[in-house]
Amino acid sequence: MSIKKTQAYKVFMKPMVEANPVSVAILGICSALAITTQLIPSIVMVLAMTFVLTMSNVTISLLRHVIPKNIRIIVELVVISTLVILADQTLKAFMFDVSKQLSVFVGLIITNCIIMGRAEAFALANGPWLSMWDGLGNGLGYGYILIVVSFFRELLGAGSLFGIKVIPQALYDAGYVDMGIMLLAPGVFIVIGLLVWAQNIYTKRTQ
Amino acid sequence: MFEHLLSLAVESIFINNILLAMFLGMCSFLGCAKNIKTATGLGLAVIFVLTITTPVNWAINNFFLKPGALAWAGYPELDLSFLVFVTFIAVIASQVQLVEMLMEKFSPGLYVSLGIFLPLIAVNCAILGTSLFMEQRGYGFVESVVFGFSSGIGWFLAIVTFSAVLQKLKYADLPKGLDGFAINMITTGLIAMAFMAFAGIKLTA
């Protein structure tokens, strides 16, 4: 009960639905769209993204009194890209296949507007403890959208989850066909559109 | 050679459109498409910046960062390719700043119409993405100029089309929850589907 009252909890929960970075603030959609054809790469992407977001929020928050105002964007970019290099090298070393699949999109975490946005809007004005929770919350808020989208795309587009077939052969024999469009570009736009529609209806009802 | 470049251009404008097939630059795409004039301005600025940054990043990658690229300085076994991200983004940010300053000095008219979009572009993932694709696919110098320029054209086409559709969409009577971001995504999906019709076009044998 008491944990729900702490400020850290509030900062952490806010980006989950109410101020979700992807579906409400419309930030960082590029990568949310590109790598969601399968579940495994999207989960890896979420982990990389959450790591970079949390660490950059903490670092920038620690440096917030030292960074000169007019060159802060460059400083932020350097902090972020250093963290992205760490994430990228780790992926290349330990999960080479997934890192090949994600290709340039790991690098593009640098320009993911969520990170810049949180650094500018939160980390520059708050202490490292709260910034860490804000980073985690935003990373996971971004992550759950990615995972839901890739769940539907992999299920409907390839009939599998985590690379394992889940749609029984009997259904294919009865004439069921995978929706190829789910794996292509237009599918993902439409899935996200419908998802946001559902979320809008849900948040209206709970208010 | 010419045919090859032409086919590269057609491919990056229509088939592998940087926005509709690679999903790069979505944030500014969704944020700035409400007004056709803004969309055109931003699109032009993207073409401009892409055409400059892609070749410059090519040069930096080939003379400094690639494994063995520093042979001319006497370090043939040095491999700095892990520095690609931080170098590219720094080059892009400083070039955008430079272009902005030059433009303000020498062509105030252009600055007034494009100037406000330039800072936005530094963090547009289309720019960094194009440079990273250029590095990954190992394009040569001329190829990288063509690739940068035509990716810009592709982005421009997509944002102008989208903003034209949005103008008409204003008068549509939509369900409440669908209005805004949701319908924008679905519209983009339909445009992407139209662009998919170009897939399969190949100029070279």
mmCIF file of C-alpha atoms in Angstrom:
data_model
loop_
_atom_site.group_PDB
_atom_site.id
_atom_site.type_symbol
_atom_site.label_atom_id
_atom_site.label_comp_id
_atom_site.label_asym_id
_atom_site.label_seq_id
_atom_site.Cartn_x
_atom_site.Cartn_y
_atom_site.Cartn_z
ATOM 1 C CA MET A 1 0.000 0.000 0.000
ATOM 2 C CA SER A 2 2.725 2.404 0.974
ATOM 3 C CA ILE A 3 4.757 1.572 -2.119
ATOM 4 C CA LYS A 4 1.972 2.953 -4.293
ATOM 5 C CA LYS A 5 2.351 6.332 -2.649
ATOM 6 C CA THR A 6 6.063 6.842 -3.299
ATOM 7 C CA GLN A 7 6.997 9.225 -6.022
ATOM 8 C CA ALA A 8 9.240 6.687 -7.675
ATOM 9 C CA TYR A 9 6.260 4.376 -8.157
ATOM 10 C CA LYS A 10 4.192 7.122 -9.721
ATOM 11 C CA VAL A 11 7.027 8.092 -12.053
ATOM 12 C CA PHE A 12 7.439 4.443 -12.996
ATOM 13 C CA MET A 13 3.767 3.682 -13.666
ATOM 14 C CA LYS A 14 2.825 6.826 -15.522
ATOM 15 C CA PRO A 15 4.415 5.887 -18.874
ATOM 16 C CA MET A 16 2.745 2.473 -18.870
ATOM 17 C CA VAL A 17 -0.638 3.441 -20.242
ATOM 18 C CA GLU A 18 -1.560 7.001 -19.417
ATOM 19 C CA ALA A 19 1.538 8.653 -20.903
ATOM 20 C CA ASN A 20 2.817 5.753 -22.982
ATOM 21 C CA PRO A 21 5.739 6.937 -25.105
ATOM 22 C CA VAL A 22 4.628 5.077 -28.233
ATOM 23 C CA SER A 23 0.864 5.160 -28.310
ATOM 24 C CA VAL A 24 0.170 8.441 -26.525
ATOM 25 C CA ALA A 25 3.206 10.656 -27.011
ATOM 26 C CA ILE A 26 3.932 9.168 -30.489
ATOM 27 C CA LEU A 27 7.664 8.899 -30.010
ATOM 28 C CA GLY A 28 10.101 6.261 -31.119
ATOM 29 C CA ILE A 29 7.861 4.570 -33.610
ATOM 30 C CA CYS A 30 10.566 3.864 -36.171
ATOM 31 C CA SER A 31 12.017 0.883 -34.398
ATOM 32 C CA ALA A 32 8.654 -0.205 -33.017
ATOM 33 C CA LEU A 33 7.611 -0.799 -36.605
ATOM 34 C CA ALA A 34 10.689 -2.218 -38.183
ATOM 35 C CA ILE A 35 11.687 -5.127 -35.978
ATOM 36 C CA THR A 36 8.364 -6.491 -34.818
ATOM 37 C CA THR A 37 7.926 -9.296 -37.348
ATOM 38 C CA GLN A 38 9.011 -11.838 -34.732
ATOM 39 C CA LEU A 39 8.893 -11.995 -30.956
ATOM 40 C CA ILE A 40 12.508 -12.825 -30.159
ATOM 41 C CA PRO A 41 14.168 -9.841 -31.880
ATOM 42 C CA SER A 42 11.606 -7.500 -30.397
ATOM 43 C CA ILE A 43 12.269 -8.717 -26.877
ATOM 44 C CA VAL A 44 16.000 -8.269 -27.386
ATOM 45 C CA MET A 45 15.343 -4.802 -28.765
ATOM 46 C CA VAL A 46 13.223 -3.917 -25.720
ATOM 47 C CA LEU A 47 16.016 -5.013 -23.394
ATOM 48 C CA ALA A 48 18.619 -2.987 -25.296
ATOM 49 C CA MET A 49 16.332 0.011 -25.411
ATOM 50 C CA THR A 50 15.428 -0.142 -21.698
ATOM 51 C CA PHE A 51 19.107 -0.453 -20.796
ATOM 52 C CA VAL A 52 20.098 2.566 -22.873
ATOM 53 C CA LEU A 53 17.141 4.635 -21.715
ATOM 54 C CA THR A 54 17.685 3.969 -18.010
ATOM 55 C CA MET A 55 21.429 4.482 -18.130
ATOM 56 C CA SER A 56 21.218 7.640 -20.213
ATOM 57 C CA ASN A 57 18.582 9.094 -17.909
ATOM 58 C CA VAL A 58 20.776 8.420 -14.863
ATOM 59 C CA THR A 59 23.947 9.735 -16.526
ATOM 60 C CA ILE A 60 22.366 12.890 -17.844
ATOM 61 C CA SER A 61 20.653 13.507 -14.558
ATOM 62 C CA LEU A 62 23.987 13.207 -12.745
ATOM 63 C CA LEU A 63 25.596 15.607 -15.207
ATOM 64 C CA ARG A 64 22.703 18.046 -15.295
ATOM 65 C CA HIS A 65 24.467 20.820 -13.372
ATOM 66 C CA VAL A 66 27.651 20.504 -15.413
ATOM 67 C CA ILE A 67 26.288 20.483 -18.973
ATOM 68 C CA PRO A 68 26.250 23.960 -20.544
ATOM 69 C CA LYS A 69 22.755 24.818 -21.779
ATOM 70 C CA ASN A 70 23.555 25.659 -25.399
ATOM 71 C CA ILE A 71 25.513 22.531 -26.290
ATOM 72 C CA ARG A 72 23.407 20.097 -24.282
ATOM 73 C CA ILE A 73 22.004 18.308 -27.333
ATOM 74 C CA ILE A 74 25.445 17.279 -28.541
ATOM 75 C CA VAL A 75 26.424 16.176 -25.029
ATOM 76 C CA GLU A 76 23.260 14.113 -24.734
ATOM 77 C CA LEU A 77 23.881 12.522 -28.118
ATOM 78 C CA VAL A 78 27.403 11.546 -27.125
ATOM 79 C CA VAL A 79 26.198 9.962 -23.872
ATOM 80 C CA ILE A 80 23.463 8.085 -25.691
ATOM 81 C CA SER A 81 25.631 6.858 -28.529
ATOM 82 C CA THR A 82 28.292 5.602 -26.147
ATOM 83 C CA LEU A 83 25.647 3.510 -24.398
ATOM 84 C CA VAL A 84 24.331 2.277 -27.731
ATOM 85 C CA ILE A 85 27.824 1.183 -28.753
ATOM 86 C CA LEU A 86 28.006 -0.839 -25.511
ATOM 87 C CA ALA A 87 24.652 -2.476 -26.228
ATOM 88 C CA ASP A 88 25.577 -3.167 -29.847
ATOM 89 C CA GLN A 89 28.956 -4.723 -29.018
ATOM 90 C CA THR A 90 27.349 -6.903 -26.347
ATOM 91 C CA LEU A 91 24.719 -8.127 -28.782
ATOM 92 C CA LYS A 92 27.342 -8.835 -31.442
ATOM 93 C CA ALA A 93 29.396 -10.820 -28.963
ATOM 94 C CA PHE A 94 26.687 -12.915 -27.346
ATOM 95 C CA MET A 95 23.688 -13.009 -29.693
ATOM 96 C CA PHE A 96 25.121 -12.705 -33.163
ATOM 97 C CA ASP A 97 22.067 -14.012 -35.049
ATOM 98 C CA VAL A 98 19.653 -11.632 -33.411
ATOM 99 C CA SER A 99 22.070 -8.753 -33.868
ATOM 100 C CA LYS A 100 22.226 -9.529 -37.613
ATOM 101 C CA GLN A 101 18.421 -9.536 -37.747
ATOM 102 C CA LEU A 102 18.176 -6.187 -35.983
ATOM 103 C CA SER A 103 20.854 -4.795 -38.354
ATOM 104 C CA VAL A 104 20.944 -1.004 -38.283
ATOM 105 C CA PHE A 105 18.079 -0.673 -35.854
ATOM 106 C CA VAL A 106 20.290 -1.122 -32.811
ATOM 107 C CA GLY A 107 22.289 1.868 -34.020
ATOM 108 C CA LEU A 108 19.104 3.771 -34.567
ATOM 109 C CA ILE A 109 18.334 3.638 -30.839
ATOM 110 C CA ILE A 110 20.502 6.797 -30.799
ATOM 111 C CA THR A 111 17.950 8.780 -32.722
ATOM 112 C CA ASN A 112 14.988 7.191 -30.996
ATOM 113 C CA CYS A 113 13.092 10.260 -29.885
ATOM 114 C CA ILE A 114 11.999 8.629 -26.620
ATOM 115 C CA ILE A 115 15.538 8.798 -25.255
ATOM 116 C CA MET A 116 16.157 12.394 -26.264
ATOM 117 C CA GLY A 117 12.673 13.311 -25.130
ATOM 118 C CA ARG A 118 13.096 11.798 -21.657
ATOM 119 C CA ALA A 119 16.558 13.322 -21.285
ATOM 120 C CA GLU A 120 15.255 16.771 -22.173
ATOM 121 C CA ALA A 121 11.945 16.597 -20.366
ATOM 122 C CA PHE A 122 12.808 14.591 -17.266
ATOM 123 C CA ALA A 123 16.470 13.877 -16.589
ATOM 124 C CA LEU A 124 17.591 17.491 -16.927
ATOM 125 C CA ALA A 125 15.164 18.536 -14.213
ATOM 126 C CA ASN A 126 15.174 15.622 -11.757
ATOM 127 C CA GLY A 127 17.588 13.653 -9.611
ATOM 128 C CA PRO A 128 19.163 10.339 -10.659
ATOM 129 C CA TRP A 129 16.893 8.127 -8.505
ATOM 130 C CA LEU A 130 13.657 9.352 -10.041
ATOM 131 C CA SER A 131 15.259 9.521 -13.489
ATOM 132 C CA MET A 132 16.141 5.870 -13.238
ATOM 133 C CA TRP A 133 12.535 4.913 -12.548
ATOM 134 C CA ASP A 134 11.351 7.180 -15.323
ATOM 135 C CA GLY A 135 13.761 5.491 -17.724
ATOM 136 C CA LEU A 136 12.673 2.004 -16.668
ATOM 137 C CA GLY A 137 8.989 2.901 -16.912
ATOM 138 C CA ASN A 138 9.345 4.388 -20.367
ATOM 139 C CA GLY A 139 11.463 1.496 -21.565
ATOM 140 C CA LEU A 140 8.871 -1.020 -20.443
ATOM 141 C CA GLY A 141 5.959 1.085 -21.669
ATOM 142 C CA TYR A 142 7.632 1.077 -25.070
ATOM 143 C CA GLY A 143 8.387 -2.594 -24.663
ATOM 144 C CA TYR A 144 4.899 -3.799 -24.004
ATOM 145 C CA ILE A 145 3.609 -2.157 -27.177
ATOM 146 C CA LEU A 146 6.413 -3.790 -29.156
ATOM 147 C CA ILE A 147 5.702 -7.190 -27.682
ATOM 148 C CA VAL A 148 1.948 -6.992 -28.258
ATOM 149 C CA VAL A 149 2.479 -5.862 -31.853
ATOM 150 C CA SER A 150 5.014 -8.567 -32.621
ATOM 151 C CA PHE A 151 2.799 -11.180 -30.946
ATOM 152 C CA PHE A 152 0.001 -10.423 -33.399
ATOM 153 C CA ARG A 153 2.322 -10.082 -36.359
ATOM 154 C CA GLU A 154 4.084 -13.368 -35.793
ATOM 155 C CA LEU A 155 0.866 -15.210 -34.952
ATOM 156 C CA LEU A 156 -1.145 -13.938 -37.888
ATOM 157 C CA GLY A 157 1.690 -13.556 -40.361
ATOM 158 C CA ALA A 158 3.644 -16.764 -39.845
ATOM 159 C CA GLY A 159 1.377 -18.835 -37.604
ATOM 160 C CA SER A 160 4.071 -19.180 -34.954
ATOM 161 C CA LEU A 161 5.217 -17.720 -31.627
ATOM 162 C CA PHE A 162 8.902 -17.517 -30.670
ATOM 163 C CA GLY A 163 9.575 -19.363 -33.923
ATOM 164 C CA ILE A 164 7.448 -22.371 -32.920
ATOM 165 C CA LYS A 165 4.377 -23.256 -34.963
ATOM 166 C CA VAL A 166 1.240 -22.804 -32.869
ATOM 167 C CA ILE A 167 -1.490 -22.958 -35.476
ATOM 168 C CA PRO A 168 -2.343 -26.659 -35.900
ATOM 169 C CA GLN A 169 -1.835 -28.330 -39.263
ATOM 170 C CA ALA A 170 -5.505 -29.324 -39.289
ATOM 171 C CA LEU A 171 -6.479 -25.685 -39.647
ATOM 172 C CA TYR A 172 -4.217 -25.278 -42.686
ATOM 173 C CA ASP A 173 -5.752 -28.418 -44.173
ATOM 174 C CA ALA A 174 -9.162 -26.887 -43.656
ATOM 175 C CA GLY A 175 -8.097 -23.976 -45.860
ATOM 176 C CA TYR A 176 -6.595 -21.453 -43.398
ATOM 177 C CA VAL A 177 -3.839 -19.313 -44.916
ATOM 178 C CA ASP A 178 -1.253 -17.135 -43.140
ATOM 179 C CA MET A 179 -1.732 -13.426 -43.722
ATOM 180 C CA GLY A 180 1.442 -12.528 -45.551
ATOM 181 C CA ILE A 181 0.707 -8.828 -45.347
ATOM 182 C CA MET A 182 1.266 -8.899 -41.589
ATOM 183 C CA LEU A 183 4.958 -9.492 -42.213
ATOM 184 C CA LEU A 184 5.187 -6.615 -44.699
ATOM 185 C CA ALA A 185 5.261 -2.911 -44.020
ATOM 186 C CA PRO A 186 1.534 -2.061 -44.325
ATOM 187 C CA GLY A 187 0.508 -4.742 -41.827
ATOM 188 C CA VAL A 188 2.336 -3.164 -38.943
ATOM 189 C CA PHE A 189 0.897 0.291 -39.527
ATOM 190 C CA ILE A 190 -2.581 -1.149 -39.431
ATOM 191 C CA VAL A 191 -1.920 -3.303 -36.331
ATOM 192 C CA ILE A 192 -0.585 -0.304 -34.404
ATOM 193 C CA GLY A 193 -3.526 1.824 -35.545
ATOM 194 C CA LEU A 194 -6.025 -0.731 -34.267
ATOM 195 C CA LEU A 195 -4.078 -1.211 -31.032
ATOM 196 C CA VAL A 196 -4.136 2.503 -30.292
ATOM 197 C CA TRP A 197 -7.842 2.569 -31.041
ATOM 198 C CA ALA A 198 -8.410 -0.191 -28.487
ATOM 199 C CA GLN A 199 -6.249 1.614 -25.949
ATOM 200 C CA ASN A 200 -8.143 4.870 -26.464
ATOM 201 C CA ILE A 201 -11.439 3.117 -25.803
ATOM 202 C CA TYR A 202 -9.986 1.463 -22.688
ATOM 203 C CA THR A 203 -8.535 4.634 -21.166
ATOM 204 C CA LYS A 204 -11.774 6.544 -21.759
ATOM 205 C CA ARG A 205 -13.703 3.898 -19.889
ATOM 206 C CA THR A 206 -11.461 3.842 -16.856
ATOM 207 C CA GLN A 207 -11.411 7.591 -16.413
ATOM 208 C CA MET B 1 27.156 2.134 -64.675
ATOM 209 C CA PHE B 2 24.414 4.651 -65.386
ATOM 210 C CA GLU B 3 21.797 1.929 -65.495
ATOM 211 C CA HIS B 4 22.989 0.613 -62.172
ATOM 212 C CA LEU B 5 22.686 4.044 -60.546
ATOM 213 C CA LEU B 6 19.265 4.588 -62.044
ATOM 214 C CA SER B 7 18.060 1.297 -60.705
ATOM 215 C CA LEU B 8 19.488 2.132 -57.280
ATOM 216 C CA ALA B 9 17.605 5.434 -57.366
ATOM 217 C CA VAL B 10 14.305 3.851 -58.376
ATOM 218 C CA GLU B 11 14.744 1.204 -55.739
ATOM 219 C CA SER B 12 15.344 3.651 -52.923
ATOM 220 C CA ILE B 13 12.595 6.038 -53.999
ATOM 221 C CA PHE B 14 9.785 3.569 -54.595
ATOM 222 C CA ILE B 15 10.505 -0.023 -53.664
ATOM 223 C CA ASN B 16 12.507 0.315 -50.471
ATOM 224 C CA ASN B 17 11.080 3.681 -49.572
ATOM 225 C CA ILE B 18 12.950 4.865 -46.520
ATOM 226 C CA LEU B 19 9.751 5.769 -44.710
ATOM 227 C CA LEU B 20 7.156 3.299 -45.892
ATOM 228 C CA ALA B 21 9.288 0.176 -46.099
ATOM 229 C CA MET B 22 12.140 0.938 -43.674
ATOM 230 C CA PHE B 23 10.073 2.967 -41.192
ATOM 231 C CA LEU B 24 12.707 5.623 -40.730
ATOM 232 C CA GLY B 25 11.819 9.181 -39.833
ATOM 233 C CA MET B 26 8.351 8.358 -38.544
ATOM 234 C CA CYS B 27 8.398 10.848 -35.667
ATOM 235 C CA SER B 28 8.761 13.959 -37.754
ATOM 236 C CA PHE B 29 6.566 12.373 -40.419
ATOM 237 C CA LEU B 30 3.635 12.113 -38.029
ATOM 238 C CA GLY B 31 4.407 15.353 -36.222
ATOM 239 C CA CYS B 32 4.745 17.719 -39.168
ATOM 240 C CA ALA B 33 2.243 16.451 -41.714
ATOM 241 C CA LYS B 34 -0.784 18.481 -40.614
ATOM 242 C CA ASN B 35 -0.045 21.239 -43.069
ATOM 243 C CA ILE B 36 1.074 20.660 -46.678
ATOM 244 C CA LYS B 37 3.401 23.659 -46.643
ATOM 245 C CA THR B 38 5.241 22.478 -43.536
ATOM 246 C CA ALA B 39 5.434 18.985 -44.962
ATOM 247 C CA THR B 40 6.976 20.246 -48.207
ATOM 248 C CA GLY B 41 9.499 22.380 -46.327
ATOM 249 C CA LEU B 42 10.550 19.526 -44.101
ATOM 250 C CA GLY B 43 10.758 17.153 -47.061
ATOM 251 C CA LEU B 44 13.037 19.534 -48.963
ATOM 252 C CA ALA B 45 15.253 19.998 -45.922
ATOM 253 C CA VAL B 46 15.562 16.211 -45.579
ATOM 254 C CA ILE B 47 16.581 15.815 -49.241
ATOM 255 C CA PHE B 48 19.161 18.550 -48.787
ATOM 256 C CA VAL B 49 20.700 17.198 -45.598
ATOM 257 C CA LEU B 50 20.703 13.584 -46.817
ATOM 258 C CA THR B 51 22.479 14.497 -50.043
ATOM 259 C CA ILE B 52 25.256 16.173 -48.056
ATOM 260 C CA THR B 53 25.647 13.883 -45.058
ATOM 261 C CA THR B 54 25.651 10.507 -46.798
ATOM 262 C CA PRO B 55 28.765 11.188 -48.962
ATOM 263 C CA VAL B 56 30.580 12.905 -46.086
ATOM 264 C CA ASN B 57 29.925 9.958 -43.822
ATOM 265 C CA TRP B 58 31.081 7.700 -46.661
ATOM 266 C CA ALA B 59 34.382 9.549 -46.798
ATOM 267 C CA ILE B 60 34.871 9.417 -43.038
ATOM 268 C CA ASN B 61 34.035 5.735 -42.936
ATOM 269 C CA ASN B 62 36.398 4.906 -45.798
ATOM 270 C CA PHE B 63 39.370 6.989 -44.737
ATOM 271 C CA PHE B 64 39.183 6.633 -40.957
ATOM 272 C CA LEU B 65 36.882 3.997 -39.542
ATOM 273 C CA LYS B 66 36.816 0.896 -41.754
ATOM 274 C CA PRO B 67 39.170 -1.958 -40.834
ATOM 275 C CA GLY B 68 42.423 -1.063 -42.534
ATOM 276 C CA ALA B 69 41.205 2.368 -43.578
ATOM 277 C CA LEU B 70 44.011 4.103 -41.722
ATOM 278 C CA ALA B 71 46.680 2.422 -43.867
ATOM 279 C CA TRP B 72 47.537 5.816 -45.370
ATOM 280 C CA ALA B 73 48.541 7.054 -41.918
ATOM 281 C CA GLY B 74 50.678 4.012 -41.210
ATOM 282 C CA TYR B 75 48.200 1.959 -39.151
ATOM 283 C CA PRO B 76 47.012 -0.758 -41.559
ATOM 284 C CA GLU B 77 45.749 -3.122 -38.835
ATOM 285 C CA LEU B 78 43.676 -0.568 -36.916
ATOM 286 C CA ASP B 79 39.910 -1.213 -36.829
ATOM 287 C CA LEU B 80 37.811 1.651 -35.547
ATOM 288 C CA SER B 81 34.486 0.436 -36.894
ATOM 289 C CA PHE B 82 32.959 0.351 -33.401
ATOM 290 C CA LEU B 83 33.105 4.147 -33.469
ATOM 291 C CA VAL B 84 30.705 4.320 -36.400
ATOM 292 C CA PHE B 85 27.604 5.301 -34.399
ATOM 293 C CA VAL B 86 29.117 8.091 -32.389
ATOM 294 C CA THR B 87 31.042 9.519 -35.348
ATOM 295 C CA PHE B 88 28.087 9.465 -37.721
ATOM 296 C CA ILE B 89 25.741 11.166 -35.300
ATOM 297 C CA ALA B 90 28.333 13.803 -34.436
ATOM 298 C CA VAL B 91 28.986 14.442 -38.134
ATOM 299 C CA ILE B 92 25.284 14.738 -38.826
ATOM 300 C CA ALA B 93 24.611 17.083 -35.921
ATOM 301 C CA SER B 94 27.535 19.344 -36.722
ATOM 302 C CA GLN B 95 26.745 19.396 -40.431
ATOM 303 C CA VAL B 96 23.177 20.350 -39.773
ATOM 304 C CA GLN B 97 24.445 23.179 -37.609
ATOM 305 C CA LEU B 98 26.891 24.238 -40.319
ATOM 306 C CA VAL B 99 24.279 24.159 -43.047
ATOM 307 C CA GLU B 100 21.991 26.226 -40.858
ATOM 308 C CA MET B 101 24.650 28.884 -40.294
ATOM 309 C CA LEU B 102 25.673 29.064 -43.970
ATOM 310 C CA MET B 103 22.061 29.265 -45.020
ATOM 311 C CA GLU B 104 21.319 32.091 -42.613
ATOM 312 C CA LYS B 105 24.287 34.047 -43.945
ATOM 313 C CA PHE B 106 23.964 33.504 -47.679
ATOM 314 C CA SER B 107 20.342 32.746 -48.384
ATOM 315 C CA PRO B 108 18.020 34.249 -45.780
ATOM 316 C CA GLY B 109 14.948 33.451 -47.884
ATOM 317 C CA LEU B 110 15.673 29.741 -47.856
ATOM 318 C CA TYR B 111 16.590 29.989 -44.176
ATOM 319 C CA VAL B 112 13.225 31.436 -43.287
ATOM 320 C CA SER B 113 11.387 28.635 -45.069
ATOM 321 C CA LEU B 114 13.609 25.678 -44.076
ATOM 322 C CA GLY B 115 15.491 26.989 -41.048
ATOM 323 C CA ILE B 116 13.074 25.936 -38.341
ATOM 324 C CA PHE B 117 13.151 22.334 -39.541
ATOM 325 C CA LEU B 118 16.904 21.913 -39.572
ATOM 326 C CA PRO B 119 17.461 21.318 -35.825
ATOM 327 C CA LEU B 120 14.674 18.727 -35.918
ATOM 328 C CA ILE B 121 16.462 16.877 -38.664
ATOM 329 C CA ALA B 122 19.589 16.194 -36.607
ATOM 330 C CA VAL B 123 17.655 13.585 -34.663
ATOM 331 C CA ASN B 124 15.587 12.337 -37.581
ATOM 332 C CA CYS B 125 16.371 8.645 -37.835
ATOM 333 C CA ALA B 126 16.078 8.732 -41.628
ATOM 334 C CA ILE B 127 19.382 10.596 -41.796
ATOM 335 C CA LEU B 128 21.354 8.315 -39.491
ATOM 336 C CA GLY B 129 19.610 5.274 -40.956
ATOM 337 C CA THR B 130 20.639 6.146 -44.508
ATOM 338 C CA SER B 131 24.251 6.554 -43.424
ATOM 339 C CA LEU B 132 24.166 3.232 -41.581
ATOM 340 C CA PHE B 133 22.624 1.409 -44.551
ATOM 341 C CA MET B 134 25.259 2.982 -46.801
ATOM 342 C CA GLU B 135 27.975 1.616 -44.514
ATOM 343 C CA GLN B 136 26.365 -1.794 -44.160
ATOM 344 C CA ARG B 137 25.796 -2.324 -47.873
ATOM 345 C CA GLY B 138 29.248 -1.061 -48.793
ATOM 346 C CA TYR B 139 28.281 1.541 -51.400
ATOM 347 C CA GLY B 140 30.934 3.437 -53.337
ATOM 348 C CA PHE B 141 31.166 7.224 -53.421
ATOM 349 C CA VAL B 142 28.893 7.910 -56.416
ATOM 350 C CA GLU B 143 26.452 5.294 -55.196
ATOM 351 C CA SER B 144 26.281 6.935 -51.789
ATOM 352 C CA VAL B 145 25.480 10.326 -53.349
ATOM 353 C CA VAL B 146 22.689 8.767 -55.418
ATOM 354 C CA PHE B 147 21.454 6.730 -52.470
ATOM 355 C CA GLY B 148 21.322 9.743 -50.143
ATOM 356 C CA PHE B 149 19.587 11.946 -52.677
ATOM 357 C CA SER B 150 16.980 9.431 -53.767
ATOM 358 C CA SER B 151 16.211 8.329 -50.222
ATOM 359 C CA GLY B 152 15.459 11.971 -49.541
ATOM 360 C CA ILE B 153 13.161 12.123 -52.555
ATOM 361 C CA GLY B 154 11.381 9.014 -51.321
ATOM 362 C CA TRP B 155 10.827 10.543 -47.893
ATOM 363 C CA PHE B 156 9.634 13.779 -49.470
ATOM 364 C CA LEU B 157 7.102 11.948 -51.650
ATOM 365 C CA ALA B 158 5.770 9.984 -48.720
ATOM 366 C CA ILE B 159 5.262 12.948 -46.395
ATOM 367 C CA VAL B 160 3.637 15.111 -49.067
ATOM 368 C CA THR B 161 1.247 12.324 -50.080
ATOM 369 C CA PHE B 162 0.358 11.665 -46.458
ATOM 370 C CA SER B 163 -0.257 15.293 -45.647
ATOM 371 C CA ALA B 164 -2.488 15.635 -48.723
ATOM 372 C CA VAL B 165 -4.558 12.685 -47.509
ATOM 373 C CA LEU B 166 -4.796 14.240 -44.045
ATOM 374 C CA GLN B 167 -6.256 17.426 -45.522
ATOM 375 C CA LYS B 168 -9.169 15.427 -46.866
ATOM 376 C CA LEU B 169 -9.438 13.352 -43.729
ATOM 377 C CA LYS B 170 -10.295 16.453 -41.700
ATOM 378 C CA TYR B 171 -13.822 16.350 -43.064
ATOM 379 C CA ALA B 172 -14.360 12.665 -42.385
ATOM 380 C CA ASP B 173 -16.624 11.596 -39.549
ATOM 381 C CA LEU B 174 -14.575 9.148 -37.509
ATOM 382 C CA PRO B 175 -15.331 7.140 -34.363
ATOM 383 C CA LYS B 176 -13.905 8.998 -31.363
ATOM 384 C CA GLY B 177 -11.151 6.599 -30.343
ATOM 385 C CA LEU B 178 -9.939 6.214 -33.917
ATOM 386 C CA ASP B 179 -9.364 9.909 -34.432
ATOM 387 C CA GLY B 180 -5.783 11.176 -34.360
ATOM 388 C CA PHE B 181 -2.840 8.817 -34.135
ATOM 389 C CA ALA B 182 -4.796 5.623 -34.829
ATOM 390 C CA ILE B 183 -6.259 6.742 -38.154
ATOM 391 C CA ASN B 184 -2.902 8.270 -39.122
ATOM 392 C CA MET B 185 -1.242 4.894 -38.750
ATOM 393 C CA ILE B 186 -3.917 3.141 -40.762
ATOM 394 C CA THR B 187 -3.683 5.788 -43.498
ATOM 395 C CA THR B 188 0.074 5.327 -43.639
ATOM 396 C CA GLY B 189 -0.517 1.593 -43.927
ATOM 397 C CA LEU B 190 -2.732 2.118 -46.947
ATOM 398 C CA ILE B 191 -0.170 4.426 -48.580
ATOM 399 C CA ALA B 192 2.517 1.826 -47.920
ATOM 400 C CA MET B 193 0.316 -0.756 -49.594
ATOM 401 C CA ALA B 194 0.069 1.475 -52.656
ATOM 402 C CA PHE B 195 3.846 1.836 -52.746
ATOM 403 C CA MET B 196 4.191 -1.933 -52.570
ATOM 404 C CA ALA B 197 2.798 -2.072 -56.061
ATOM 405 C CA PHE B 198 6.210 -0.862 -57.249
ATOM 406 C CA ALA B 199 7.930 -3.961 -55.912
ATOM 407 C CA GLY B 200 9.234 -6.109 -58.704
ATOM 408 C CA ILE B 201 10.274 -3.250 -60.951
ATOM 409 C CA LYS B 202 13.837 -3.905 -62.031
ATOM 410 C CA LEU B 203 15.705 -1.864 -64.585
ATOM 411 C CA THR B 204 18.880 -3.884 -64.963
ATOM 412 C CA ALA B 205 18.837 -7.369 -66.371
#
